[in-house]
PDB file of C-alpha atoms in Angstrom:
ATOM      1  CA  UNK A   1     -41.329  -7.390  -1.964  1.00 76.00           C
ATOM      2  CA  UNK A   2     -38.483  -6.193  -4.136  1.00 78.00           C
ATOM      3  CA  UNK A   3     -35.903  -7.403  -1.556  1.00 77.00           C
ATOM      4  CA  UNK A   4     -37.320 -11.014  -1.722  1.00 84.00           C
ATOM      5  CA  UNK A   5     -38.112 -11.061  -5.585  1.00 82.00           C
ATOM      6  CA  UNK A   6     -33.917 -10.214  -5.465  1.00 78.00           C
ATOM      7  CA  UNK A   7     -33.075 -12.301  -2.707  1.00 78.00           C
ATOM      8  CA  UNK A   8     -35.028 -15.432  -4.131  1.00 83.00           C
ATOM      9  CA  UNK A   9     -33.599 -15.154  -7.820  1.00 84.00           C
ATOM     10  CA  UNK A  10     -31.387 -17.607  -8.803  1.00 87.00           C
ATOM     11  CA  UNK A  11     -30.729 -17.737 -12.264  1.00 88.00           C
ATOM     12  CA  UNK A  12     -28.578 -21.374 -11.670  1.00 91.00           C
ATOM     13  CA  UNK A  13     -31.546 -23.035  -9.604  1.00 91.00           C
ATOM     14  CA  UNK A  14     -32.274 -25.319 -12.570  1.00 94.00           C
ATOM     15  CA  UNK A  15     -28.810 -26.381 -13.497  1.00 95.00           C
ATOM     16  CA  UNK A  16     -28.194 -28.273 -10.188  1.00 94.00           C
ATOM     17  CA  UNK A  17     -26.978 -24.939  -8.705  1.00 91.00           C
ATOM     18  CA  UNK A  18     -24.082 -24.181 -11.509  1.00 93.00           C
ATOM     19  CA  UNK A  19     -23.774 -21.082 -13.292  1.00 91.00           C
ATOM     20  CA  UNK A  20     -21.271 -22.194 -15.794  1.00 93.00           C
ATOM     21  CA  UNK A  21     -24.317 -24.667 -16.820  1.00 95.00           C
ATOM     22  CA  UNK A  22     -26.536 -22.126 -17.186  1.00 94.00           C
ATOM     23  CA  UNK A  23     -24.776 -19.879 -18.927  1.00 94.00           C
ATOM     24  CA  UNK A  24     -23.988 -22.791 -21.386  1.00 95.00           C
ATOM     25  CA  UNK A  25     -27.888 -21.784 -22.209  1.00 94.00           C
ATOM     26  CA  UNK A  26     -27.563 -18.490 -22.961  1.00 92.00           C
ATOM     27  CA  UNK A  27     -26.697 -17.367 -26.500  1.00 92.00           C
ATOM     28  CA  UNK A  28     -27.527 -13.772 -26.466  1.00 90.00           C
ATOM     29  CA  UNK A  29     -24.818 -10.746 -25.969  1.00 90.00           C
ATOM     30  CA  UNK A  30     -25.254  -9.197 -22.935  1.00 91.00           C
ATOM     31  CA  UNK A  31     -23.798  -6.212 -20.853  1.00 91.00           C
ATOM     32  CA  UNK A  32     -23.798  -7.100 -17.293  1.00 92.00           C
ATOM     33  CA  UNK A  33     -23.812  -3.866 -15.109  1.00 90.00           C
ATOM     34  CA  UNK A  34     -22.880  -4.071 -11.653  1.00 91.00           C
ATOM     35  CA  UNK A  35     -21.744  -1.485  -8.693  1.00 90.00           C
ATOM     36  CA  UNK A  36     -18.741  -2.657  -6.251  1.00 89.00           C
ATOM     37  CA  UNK A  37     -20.486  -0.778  -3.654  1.00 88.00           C
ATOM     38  CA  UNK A  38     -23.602  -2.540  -3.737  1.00 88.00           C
ATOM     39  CA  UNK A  39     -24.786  -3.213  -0.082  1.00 83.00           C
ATOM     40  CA  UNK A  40     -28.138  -4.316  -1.287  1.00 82.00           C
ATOM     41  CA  UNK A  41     -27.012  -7.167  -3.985  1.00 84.00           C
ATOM     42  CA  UNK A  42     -23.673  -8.960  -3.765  1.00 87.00           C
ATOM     43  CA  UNK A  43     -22.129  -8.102  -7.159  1.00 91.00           C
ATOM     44  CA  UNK A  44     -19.346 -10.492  -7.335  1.00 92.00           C
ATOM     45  CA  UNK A  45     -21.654 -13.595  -8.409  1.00 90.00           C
ATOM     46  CA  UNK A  46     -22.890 -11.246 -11.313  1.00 92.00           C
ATOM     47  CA  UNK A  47     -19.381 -10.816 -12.307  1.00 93.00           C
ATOM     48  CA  UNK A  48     -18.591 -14.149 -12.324  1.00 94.00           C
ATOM     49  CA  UNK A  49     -21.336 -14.690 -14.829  1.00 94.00           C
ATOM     50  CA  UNK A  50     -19.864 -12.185 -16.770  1.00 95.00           C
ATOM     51  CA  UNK A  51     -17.310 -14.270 -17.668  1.00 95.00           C
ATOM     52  CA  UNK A  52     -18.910 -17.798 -18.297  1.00 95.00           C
ATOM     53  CA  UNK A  53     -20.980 -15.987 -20.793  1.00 94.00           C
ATOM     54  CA  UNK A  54     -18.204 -13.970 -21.921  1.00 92.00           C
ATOM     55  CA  UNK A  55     -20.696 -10.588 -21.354  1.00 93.00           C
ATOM     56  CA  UNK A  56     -19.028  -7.067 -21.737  1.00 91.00           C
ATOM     57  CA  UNK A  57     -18.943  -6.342 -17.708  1.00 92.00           C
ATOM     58  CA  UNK A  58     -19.271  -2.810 -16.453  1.00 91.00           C
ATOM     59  CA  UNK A  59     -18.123  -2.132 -12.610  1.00 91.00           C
ATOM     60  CA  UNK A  60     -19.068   1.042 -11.501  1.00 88.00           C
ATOM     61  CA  UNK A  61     -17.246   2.429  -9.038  1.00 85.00           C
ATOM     62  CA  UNK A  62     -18.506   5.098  -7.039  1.00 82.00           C
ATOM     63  CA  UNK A  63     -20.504   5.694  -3.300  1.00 84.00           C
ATOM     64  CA  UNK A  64     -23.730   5.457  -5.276  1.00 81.00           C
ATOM     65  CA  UNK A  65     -24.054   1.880  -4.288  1.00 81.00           C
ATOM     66  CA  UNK A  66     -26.790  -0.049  -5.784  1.00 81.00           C
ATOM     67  CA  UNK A  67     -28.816   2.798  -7.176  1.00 79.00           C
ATOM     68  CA  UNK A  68     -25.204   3.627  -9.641  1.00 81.00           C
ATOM     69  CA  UNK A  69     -26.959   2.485 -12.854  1.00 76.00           C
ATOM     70  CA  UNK A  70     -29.943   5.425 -12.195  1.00 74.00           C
ATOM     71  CA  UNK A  71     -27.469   8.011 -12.397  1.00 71.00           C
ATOM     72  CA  UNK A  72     -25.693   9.583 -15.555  1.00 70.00           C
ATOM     73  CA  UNK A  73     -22.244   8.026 -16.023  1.00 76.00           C
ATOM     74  CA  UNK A  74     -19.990   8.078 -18.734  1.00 83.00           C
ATOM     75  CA  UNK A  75     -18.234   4.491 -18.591  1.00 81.00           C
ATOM     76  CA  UNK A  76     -21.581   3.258 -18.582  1.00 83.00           C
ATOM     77  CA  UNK A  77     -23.356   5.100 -21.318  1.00 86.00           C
ATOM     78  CA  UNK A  78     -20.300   4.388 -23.511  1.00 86.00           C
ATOM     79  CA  UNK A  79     -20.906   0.977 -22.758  1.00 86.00           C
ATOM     80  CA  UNK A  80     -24.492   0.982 -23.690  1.00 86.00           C
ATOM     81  CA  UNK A  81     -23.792   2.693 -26.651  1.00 88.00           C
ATOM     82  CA  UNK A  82     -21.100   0.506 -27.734  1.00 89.00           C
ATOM     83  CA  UNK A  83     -22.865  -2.834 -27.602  1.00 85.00           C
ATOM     84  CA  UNK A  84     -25.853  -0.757 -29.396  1.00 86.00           C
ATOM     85  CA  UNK A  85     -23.697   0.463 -31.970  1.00 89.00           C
ATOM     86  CA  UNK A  86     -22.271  -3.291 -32.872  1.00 81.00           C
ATOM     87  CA  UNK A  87     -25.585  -4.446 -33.568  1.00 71.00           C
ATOM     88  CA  UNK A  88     -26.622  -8.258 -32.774  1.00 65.00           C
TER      89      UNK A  88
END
């Protein structure tokens, strides 16, 4: 179920299919966290999105694949503390 739930998101289905557009919606910070090994979940999509909403973007780097975020890692807490720290 989890595969399809990722499989059938798409967060530009509503703006004909265009990511830009929908990130011309969003006005919240965000951190986007992805994992360049990811076999499960293409992450380059997700980093593209980074930039259109101009999101602090985290690429971890390791053979932890797409379970990377569940495990302790500096770069990221930094990160996480970081955008915490600045407040909204």
């Amino acid at each position: 179920y989890q595969m399809n739930a990722i499989n059938g998101h798409d967060t530009a289905r509503d703006y004909d299919g265009s990511l830009k557009t929908a990130a011309d919606h969003i006005h919240a910070r965000m951190i986007i966290i992805v994992s360049r090994q990811d076999h499960f979940v293409n992450p380059v999509p997700a980093m593209a999105f980074a930039k259109f909403v101009s999101a602090k973007l985290v690429v971890l780097n390791n053979d932890l694949g797409h379970q990377a975020p569940n495990f302790e890692d500096e770069q990221l807490e930094r990160s996480i503390r970081a955008m915490m720290a600045d407040g909204p």
